[in-house]
Amino acid sequence: MITFTVEDRDGEQKPVEVPEGISLSLMEVLKASDYNILATCGGMALCATCHVQVVNGFDNLPPAQDLELDMLDTLPDADSDSRLACQIRVDEAVEGALFRIKSEEPS
Amino acid sequence: MITTDICIIGAGPVGLFAVFEAGLLKMRCHLIDALPQVGGQLSEIYPQKPIYDIPGYPAINAQTLVDNLMEQIAPFNPGFTLGERVESLDRQEDGSYQITTSDGTAVHCQVVVIAGGLGSFEPRKPEILNLEQFEGKGVAYMVKNPEQLRNRRVVLAGGGDSALDWTIFLAEIAKEVTLVHRSDSFRGAPDSAEKVVELAKQGRINLVLQSNITSINGNGHLQEVTITAKDKSVTTLEADNLIPLFGLTPKLGPIADWGLSIDKSAISVDTTDYSTNVERIYAIGDINTYPGKLKLILCGFHEAALMCQSAFHHVHPNQKLSFKYTTVNGVPTF
């Protein structure tokens, strides 16, 4: 199992366990875990509605590609540890990480 | 006043296809969309992306699909109100509806179909103290008429193409232009980024990097902008106009206030006909939810077809509906 922690918009932290070898993005796992995330574009790094801050484990993740960086640059609250959850594969690289949901809560 | 049988809110692929299905049953449609062009997410977010799950097309470019849908519905002459957001929905005594848009366009219809995808695209607002208090009083999220900014002190915020393009443009006509960007580099078009840096070197604009606007103030109209740098230093700038440019984000908007049953930003529907809990209002496509819902364009097409069979009874209450295949009857127009 791969285990990481998610902090919701209220600051509550919960561990999330995902079986190894599944081919899902962090965005898909967050949605499947009932976190309220829009993910308008379905995972194409085109809407930034799955913005997360990587509080722990940022350096373990593969670097963001241009498309993701372009989109992050349009966000007023993005920082150097920001990522789009749809661009992060859930594999051993996220083991032990702490992700804080930054995207706005859907209305 | 525009009069039609079905008013479709949202001119994305599902809303467009609903026009075709309605047309086959001799129902006229009018479409309203907050975006200035048809196509919804396909045209606004990913026009050049290929789509692989449209039956009959191994792959089709998103914009091509929209163009094809427009060609398919052309025989039914739908009406369009684009660039206007639906603001209100008023039920009439006879059960019909009157819809009014942000620009005052009124549409009278027998049936309302919400095909709004994930809602209307609205400007993404940064967290700035007092921001909403000054909307329309110096704060705007787009530049509609640049002439109104002539000889004004304008502050722009953002680092994308819009922020760069408007900085370059306004440098020619505004009295003073300041661009505030949270990073120390731009990922917009390199050519535009170079121009902005050059304008700053020439002293024709102020470029404030690694900084965010944190609050604004004024006496009835914007007068000053407070900027906080990454090193926590704070500066205050006199300004007449602030234009935050951080792209668009989808919102449900006024639809949320129409008494519809809503579950996690989506409208609950009955899967027999995709009707909502309010009579004569249907919801199809990504904006609806039901057990087993799949957010796929082809599912939205299916929902449009079933919706029209049900809507027919409201539009033509005294007529009997008999289902006919287009392979037998072709595409009968009005």
Tab-separated table of C-alpha atoms in Angstrom, chain B:
chain	number	residue	atom	x	y	z
B	1	MET	CA	-38.746	39.533	-26.202
B	2	ILE	CA	-37.503	36.339	-27.854
B	3	THR	CA	-40.131	33.585	-27.998
B	4	THR	CA	-39.174	29.947	-28.448
B	5	ASP	CA	-40.226	26.438	-27.447
B	6	ILE	CA	-37.078	25.401	-25.575
B	7	CYS	CA	-34.508	27.727	-24.051
B	8	ILE	CA	-31.189	25.926	-23.635
B	9	ILE	CA	-28.778	27.397	-21.124
B	10	GLY	CA	-25.304	26.447	-22.310
B	11	ALA	CA	-24.087	26.191	-25.900
B	12	GLY	CA	-21.592	23.373	-25.400
B	13	PRO	CA	-21.728	20.143	-27.419
B	14	VAL	CA	-24.638	18.704	-25.441
B	15	GLY	CA	-26.677	21.920	-25.659
B	16	LEU	CA	-26.012	22.088	-29.400
B	17	PHE	CA	-27.030	18.470	-29.984
B	18	ALA	CA	-30.234	19.058	-28.010
B	19	VAL	CA	-31.212	21.526	-30.753
B	20	PHE	CA	-30.999	18.696	-33.298
B	21	GLU	CA	-33.091	16.294	-31.229
B	22	ALA	CA	-35.638	19.024	-30.493
B	23	GLY	CA	-35.751	19.962	-34.172
B	24	LEU	CA	-36.626	16.412	-35.175
B	25	LEU	CA	-39.697	16.789	-32.956
B	26	LYS	CA	-40.545	20.212	-34.411
B	27	MET	CA	-39.492	22.166	-31.357
B	28	ARG	CA	-37.628	25.447	-31.797
B	29	CYS	CA	-34.650	26.306	-29.585
B	30	HIS	CA	-32.821	29.376	-28.353
B	31	LEU	CA	-29.412	28.986	-26.696
B	32	ILE	CA	-27.819	31.289	-24.129
B	33	ASP	CA	-24.161	31.102	-23.092
B	34	ALA	CA	-21.972	33.291	-20.917
B	35	LEU	CA	-19.043	32.712	-23.272
B	36	PRO	CA	-18.822	34.802	-26.432
B	37	GLN	CA	-18.695	31.732	-28.674
B	38	VAL	CA	-20.449	28.358	-28.901
B	39	GLY	CA	-18.701	25.114	-27.944
B	40	GLY	CA	-18.427	25.449	-24.156
B	41	GLN	CA	-15.390	23.793	-22.614
B	42	LEU	CA	-14.358	22.383	-25.987
B	43	SER	CA	-13.906	25.779	-27.590
B	44	GLU	CA	-12.861	27.672	-24.462
B	45	ILE	CA	-10.433	25.232	-22.830
B	46	TYR	CA	-9.160	22.683	-25.318
B	47	PRO	CA	-10.129	23.489	-28.945
B	48	GLN	CA	-7.141	21.651	-30.428
B	49	LYS	CA	-7.346	18.497	-28.287
B	50	PRO	CA	-8.432	15.275	-29.984
B	51	ILE	CA	-11.479	13.468	-28.527
B	52	TYR	CA	-11.500	9.680	-28.918
B	53	ASP	CA	-14.901	8.565	-27.644
B	54	ILE	CA	-17.339	10.093	-30.113
B	55	PRO	CA	-19.012	7.224	-32.007
B	56	GLY	CA	-18.052	7.146	-35.654
B	57	TYR	CA	-14.938	9.249	-35.162
B	58	PRO	CA	-11.751	7.346	-34.205
B	59	ALA	CA	-10.460	10.789	-33.212
B	60	ILE	CA	-11.935	14.226	-33.674
B	61	ASN	CA	-10.513	17.628	-32.842
B	62	ALA	CA	-12.702	19.371	-30.208
B	63	GLN	CA	-13.331	22.459	-32.319
B	64	THR	CA	-14.128	20.295	-35.344
B	65	LEU	CA	-16.780	18.487	-33.313
B	66	VAL	CA	-18.311	21.840	-32.381
B	67	ASP	CA	-18.195	22.983	-36.022
B	68	ASN	CA	-19.856	19.741	-37.128
B	69	LEU	CA	-22.590	20.121	-34.512
B	70	MET	CA	-23.250	23.661	-35.753
B	71	GLU	CA	-23.560	22.291	-39.291
B	72	GLN	CA	-25.872	19.531	-38.067
B	73	ILE	CA	-28.278	21.941	-36.340
B	74	ALA	CA	-28.185	24.684	-38.986
B	75	PRO	CA	-31.393	23.420	-40.694
B	76	PHE	CA	-33.306	24.119	-37.487
B	77	ASN	CA	-32.229	27.784	-37.289
B	78	PRO	CA	-31.690	28.027	-33.524
B	79	GLY	CA	-31.336	31.456	-31.936
B	80	PHE	CA	-28.226	32.392	-29.961
B	81	THR	CA	-27.581	34.875	-27.174
B	82	LEU	CA	-23.836	34.684	-26.496
B	83	GLY	CA	-21.631	36.550	-24.030
B	84	GLU	CA	-24.541	36.997	-21.613
B	85	ARG	CA	-25.132	35.104	-18.389
B	86	VAL	CA	-28.602	33.966	-17.365
B	87	GLU	CA	-29.547	35.987	-14.295
B	88	SER	CA	-33.173	35.165	-13.542
B	89	LEU	CA	-35.866	32.623	-14.261
B	90	ASP	CA	-39.510	33.541	-13.741
B	91	ARG	CA	-42.323	31.016	-13.937
B	92	GLN	CA	-45.419	32.399	-15.667
B	93	GLU	CA	-49.015	31.628	-14.702
B	94	ASP	CA	-49.431	29.162	-17.578
B	95	GLY	CA	-46.349	27.214	-16.503
B	96	SER	CA	-44.039	28.688	-19.146
B	97	TYR	CA	-40.864	30.571	-18.219
B	98	GLN	CA	-39.270	33.926	-18.854
B	99	ILE	CA	-35.507	34.042	-18.682
B	100	THR	CA	-33.553	37.276	-18.362
B	101	THR	CA	-29.820	37.634	-18.977
B	102	SER	CA	-27.167	39.879	-17.463
B	103	ASP	CA	-27.603	42.265	-20.419
B	104	GLY	CA	-31.392	42.348	-20.136
B	105	THR	CA	-32.205	39.958	-23.001
B	106	ALA	CA	-35.561	38.285	-22.295
B	107	VAL	CA	-36.542	34.862	-23.610
B	108	HIS	CA	-40.006	33.342	-23.221
B	109	CYS	CA	-40.146	29.547	-23.518
B	110	GLN	CA	-42.236	26.521	-22.634
B	111	VAL	CA	-39.314	24.434	-21.402
B	112	VAL	CA	-35.917	25.274	-19.908
B	113	VAL	CA	-32.966	22.959	-20.483
B	114	ILE	CA	-29.844	23.516	-18.434
B	115	ALA	CA	-26.853	22.207	-20.382
B	116	GLY	CA	-24.342	24.368	-18.598
B	117	GLY	CA	-21.474	21.912	-18.182
B	118	LEU	CA	-19.803	22.917	-14.948
B	119	GLY	CA	-21.468	26.311	-14.861
B	120	SER	CA	-20.572	29.629	-16.373
B	121	PHE	CA	-16.952	30.624	-16.623
B	122	GLU	CA	-16.262	33.554	-14.339
B	123	PRO	CA	-13.073	35.445	-13.520
B	124	ARG	CA	-10.836	33.805	-10.931
B	125	LYS	CA	-10.602	36.274	-8.055
B	126	PRO	CA	-7.440	36.594	-5.971
B	127	GLU	CA	-7.591	36.977	-2.206
B	128	ILE	CA	-7.322	40.742	-1.831
B	129	LEU	CA	-8.835	42.557	1.134
B	130	ASN	CA	-11.822	44.746	0.067
B	131	LEU	CA	-11.659	43.442	-3.523
B	132	GLU	CA	-15.379	42.872	-4.082
B	133	GLN	CA	-16.246	46.184	-2.414
B	134	PHE	CA	-14.527	48.007	-5.278
B	135	GLU	CA	-15.878	45.942	-8.190
B	136	GLY	CA	-17.218	48.437	-10.707
B	137	LYS	CA	-15.541	51.218	-8.714
B	138	GLY	CA	-12.090	50.804	-10.167
B	139	VAL	CA	-11.792	47.013	-10.030
B	140	ALA	CA	-12.593	45.004	-13.160
B	141	TYR	CA	-11.587	41.507	-14.234
B	142	MET	CA	-11.381	42.232	-17.933
B	143	VAL	CA	-10.730	45.216	-20.147
B	144	LYS	CA	-13.899	45.881	-22.122
B	145	ASN	CA	-13.160	49.412	-23.283
B	146	PRO	CA	-9.458	50.382	-23.118
B	147	GLU	CA	-10.347	54.034	-23.800
B	148	GLN	CA	-11.779	54.222	-20.281
B	149	LEU	CA	-8.232	53.655	-19.022
B	150	ARG	CA	-6.676	56.510	-20.994
B	151	ASN	CA	-4.564	58.734	-18.721
B	152	ARG	CA	-5.430	56.606	-15.678
B	153	ARG	CA	-3.101	54.959	-13.158
B	154	VAL	CA	-3.653	51.271	-13.820
B	155	VAL	CA	-2.411	48.290	-11.808
B	156	LEU	CA	-2.570	44.846	-13.396
B	157	ALA	CA	-2.041	41.573	-11.539
B	158	GLY	CA	-1.104	38.228	-13.049
B	159	GLY	CA	1.602	36.554	-15.077
B	160	GLY	CA	-0.204	34.940	-17.987
B	161	ASP	CA	-0.698	36.083	-21.545
B	162	SER	CA	-3.639	38.375	-20.728
B	163	ALA	CA	-1.672	40.269	-18.091
B	164	LEU	CA	1.335	40.640	-20.408
B	165	ASP	CA	-0.721	41.659	-23.453
B	166	TRP	CA	-2.738	44.289	-21.606
B	167	THR	CA	0.377	45.669	-19.908
B	168	ILE	CA	1.963	46.218	-23.318
B	169	PHE	CA	-1.212	47.735	-24.760
B	170	LEU	CA	-1.974	50.018	-21.825
B	171	ALA	CA	1.615	51.298	-21.676
B	172	GLU	CA	0.646	53.374	-24.731
B	173	ILE	CA	-2.508	54.988	-23.386
B	174	ALA	CA	-2.548	54.890	-19.571
B	175	LYS	CA	-0.883	57.547	-17.444
B	176	GLU	CA	0.893	54.905	-15.366
B	177	VAL	CA	0.960	51.121	-15.640
B	178	THR	CA	2.110	48.721	-12.913
B	179	LEU	CA	2.224	44.958	-13.363
B	180	VAL	CA	2.336	42.908	-10.158
B	181	HIS	CA	3.316	39.250	-10.470
B	182	ARG	CA	3.872	36.718	-7.694
B	183	SER	CA	6.861	35.073	-9.437
B	184	ASP	CA	10.118	36.464	-10.834
B	185	SER	CA	9.547	35.051	-14.301
B	186	PHE	CA	6.732	34.892	-16.816
B	187	ARG	CA	5.427	31.774	-18.507
B	188	GLY	CA	3.286	33.656	-21.013
B	189	ALA	CA	4.433	34.089	-24.620
B	190	PRO	CA	8.241	34.710	-24.482
B	191	ASP	CA	7.956	37.585	-26.947
B	192	SER	CA	5.374	39.347	-24.762
B	193	ALA	CA	7.433	38.707	-21.625
B	194	GLU	CA	10.498	40.256	-23.291
B	195	LYS	CA	8.483	43.322	-24.317
B	196	VAL	CA	7.213	43.805	-20.768
B	197	VAL	CA	10.723	43.562	-19.323
B	198	GLU	CA	11.976	46.024	-21.957
B	199	LEU	CA	9.151	48.477	-21.171
B	200	ALA	CA	10.140	48.273	-17.506
B	201	LYS	CA	13.805	48.945	-18.349
B	202	GLN	CA	12.734	52.001	-20.338
B	203	GLY	CA	10.747	53.231	-17.335
B	204	ARG	CA	7.486	53.133	-19.267
B	205	ILE	CA	5.862	50.675	-16.848
B	206	ASN	CA	6.458	49.578	-13.271
B	207	LEU	CA	7.198	45.893	-12.903
B	208	VAL	CA	6.737	44.525	-9.386
B	209	LEU	CA	7.844	40.885	-9.189
B	210	GLN	CA	7.774	38.327	-6.354
B	211	SER	CA	4.852	40.225	-4.908
B	212	ASN	CA	1.113	40.016	-4.395
B	213	ILE	CA	-1.552	42.659	-3.989
B	214	THR	CA	-2.928	42.127	-0.500
B	215	SER	CA	-5.441	44.935	0.007
B	216	ILE	CA	-7.026	47.897	-1.712
B	217	ASN	CA	-8.599	51.065	-0.405
B	218	GLY	CA	-10.429	54.161	-1.524
B	219	ASN	CA	-13.217	56.580	-0.771
B	220	GLY	CA	-16.080	55.288	-2.916
B	221	HIS	CA	-13.631	54.553	-5.751
B	222	LEU	CA	-10.298	52.770	-5.791
B	223	GLN	CA	-7.475	55.041	-4.671
B	224	GLU	CA	-4.637	52.854	-3.467
B	225	VAL	CA	-3.256	49.345	-3.765
B	226	THR	CA	-1.154	47.657	-1.096
B	227	ILE	CA	1.510	45.247	-2.327
B	228	THR	CA	3.268	42.687	-0.147
B	229	ALA	CA	6.532	41.223	-1.399
B	230	LYS	CA	7.808	37.727	-0.694
B	231	ASP	CA	10.289	39.253	1.758
B	232	LYS	CA	7.191	40.626	3.622
B	233	SER	CA	7.996	44.255	2.791
B	234	VAL	CA	4.865	46.311	2.138
B	235	THR	CA	4.391	49.201	-0.266
B	236	THR	CA	1.363	51.303	-1.116
B	237	LEU	CA	0.676	52.600	-4.584
B	238	GLU	CA	-1.820	55.235	-5.740
B	239	ALA	CA	-4.075	53.747	-8.424
B	240	ASP	CA	-7.318	54.501	-10.239
B	241	ASN	CA	-7.903	51.037	-11.666
B	242	LEU	CA	-6.990	47.489	-10.705
B	243	ILE	CA	-7.334	44.634	-13.181
B	244	PRO	CA	-6.604	41.154	-11.756
B	245	LEU	CA	-6.119	38.748	-14.682
B	246	PHE	CA	-6.035	35.165	-13.403
B	247	GLY	CA	-8.116	33.346	-15.975
B	248	LEU	CA	-11.582	31.874	-15.676
B	249	THR	CA	-13.085	29.320	-13.330
B	250	PRO	CA	-16.473	27.590	-13.620
B	251	LYS	CA	-19.260	28.554	-11.196
B	252	LEU	CA	-22.847	27.392	-10.953
B	253	GLY	CA	-23.938	31.027	-10.581
B	254	PRO	CA	-27.627	32.012	-10.273
B	255	ILE	CA	-28.738	28.472	-11.241
B	256	ALA	CA	-27.992	27.561	-7.631
B	257	ASP	CA	-30.875	29.825	-6.515
B	258	TRP	CA	-33.656	28.367	-8.666
B	259	GLY	CA	-34.947	25.822	-6.178
B	260	LEU	CA	-33.358	22.910	-7.984
B	261	SER	CA	-32.155	19.893	-6.071
B	262	ILE	CA	-28.359	20.206	-6.068
B	263	ASP	CA	-25.805	17.622	-4.987
B	264	LYS	CA	-22.128	18.649	-4.911
B	265	SER	CA	-22.498	21.443	-7.485
B	266	ALA	CA	-24.543	19.251	-9.866
B	267	ILE	CA	-28.304	19.165	-10.479
B	268	SER	CA	-30.102	15.959	-9.458
B	269	VAL	CA	-32.295	14.551	-12.229
B	270	ASP	CA	-34.710	11.715	-12.925
B	271	THR	CA	-33.002	9.378	-15.374
B	272	THR	CA	-36.219	8.512	-17.200
B	273	ASP	CA	-36.194	11.922	-18.889
B	274	TYR	CA	-33.486	14.033	-17.160
B	275	SER	CA	-36.100	16.290	-15.607
B	276	THR	CA	-35.247	18.174	-12.431
B	277	ASN	CA	-37.436	18.515	-9.364
B	278	VAL	CA	-38.934	21.690	-10.913
B	279	GLU	CA	-41.549	21.143	-13.615
B	280	ARG	CA	-40.481	21.959	-17.190
B	281	ILE	CA	-36.838	22.360	-16.207
B	282	TYR	CA	-34.415	19.690	-17.431
B	283	ALA	CA	-30.673	19.312	-16.879
B	284	ILE	CA	-28.425	17.411	-19.299
B	285	GLY	CA	-24.698	16.875	-19.678
B	286	ASP	CA	-21.983	17.499	-17.118
B	287	ILE	CA	-24.202	19.734	-14.971
B	288	ASN	CA	-26.501	16.909	-13.857
B	289	THR	CA	-25.980	14.009	-11.486
B	290	TYR	CA	-27.635	10.651	-10.892
B	291	PRO	CA	-26.482	7.221	-9.740
B	292	GLY	CA	-23.934	5.929	-12.242
B	293	LYS	CA	-23.436	9.313	-13.930
B	294	LEU	CA	-20.542	9.431	-16.401
B	295	LYS	CA	-19.318	12.837	-17.521
B	296	LEU	CA	-18.924	11.980	-21.182
B	297	ILE	CA	-20.114	13.944	-24.187
B	298	LEU	CA	-21.779	10.852	-25.623
B	299	CYS	CA	-23.772	10.380	-22.392
B	300	GLY	CA	-24.911	14.002	-22.707
B	301	PHE	CA	-26.074	13.293	-26.268
B	302	HIS	CA	-28.159	10.361	-25.014
B	303	GLU	CA	-29.630	12.522	-22.269
B	304	ALA	CA	-30.552	15.211	-24.834
B	305	ALA	CA	-32.510	12.687	-26.912
B	306	LEU	CA	-34.524	11.395	-23.956
B	307	MET	CA	-35.106	14.884	-22.606
B	308	CYS	CA	-36.665	16.002	-25.897
B	309	GLN	CA	-39.153	13.117	-25.907
B	310	SER	CA	-40.361	14.308	-22.502
B	311	ALA	CA	-40.218	18.047	-23.265
B	312	PHE	CA	-42.447	17.514	-26.312
B	313	HIS	CA	-45.460	16.965	-24.059
B	314	HIS	CA	-45.007	20.425	-22.519
B	315	VAL	CA	-44.409	22.174	-25.844
B	316	HIS	CA	-47.203	20.381	-27.747
B	317	PRO	CA	-49.599	19.193	-25.017
B	318	ASN	CA	-52.360	18.337	-27.478
B	319	GLN	CA	-50.245	16.344	-29.909
B	320	LYS	CA	-49.375	12.673	-29.815
B	321	LEU	CA	-45.664	11.959	-30.140
B	322	SER	CA	-44.723	9.141	-32.464
B	323	PHE	CA	-41.063	8.223	-32.580
B	324	LYS	CA	-39.525	8.137	-36.052
B	325	TYR	CA	-36.037	7.118	-37.178
B	326	THR	CA	-34.085	9.648	-39.242
B	327	THR	CA	-33.076	6.765	-41.553
B	328	VAL	CA	-36.760	6.540	-42.537
B	329	ASN	CA	-37.763	10.181	-42.437
B	330	GLY	CA	-34.516	12.060	-43.044
B	331	VAL	CA	-34.154	15.331	-41.140
B	332	PRO	CA	-37.481	17.140	-41.451
B	333	THR	CA	-37.073	20.876	-40.830
B	334	PHE	CA	-39.738	23.415	-39.946
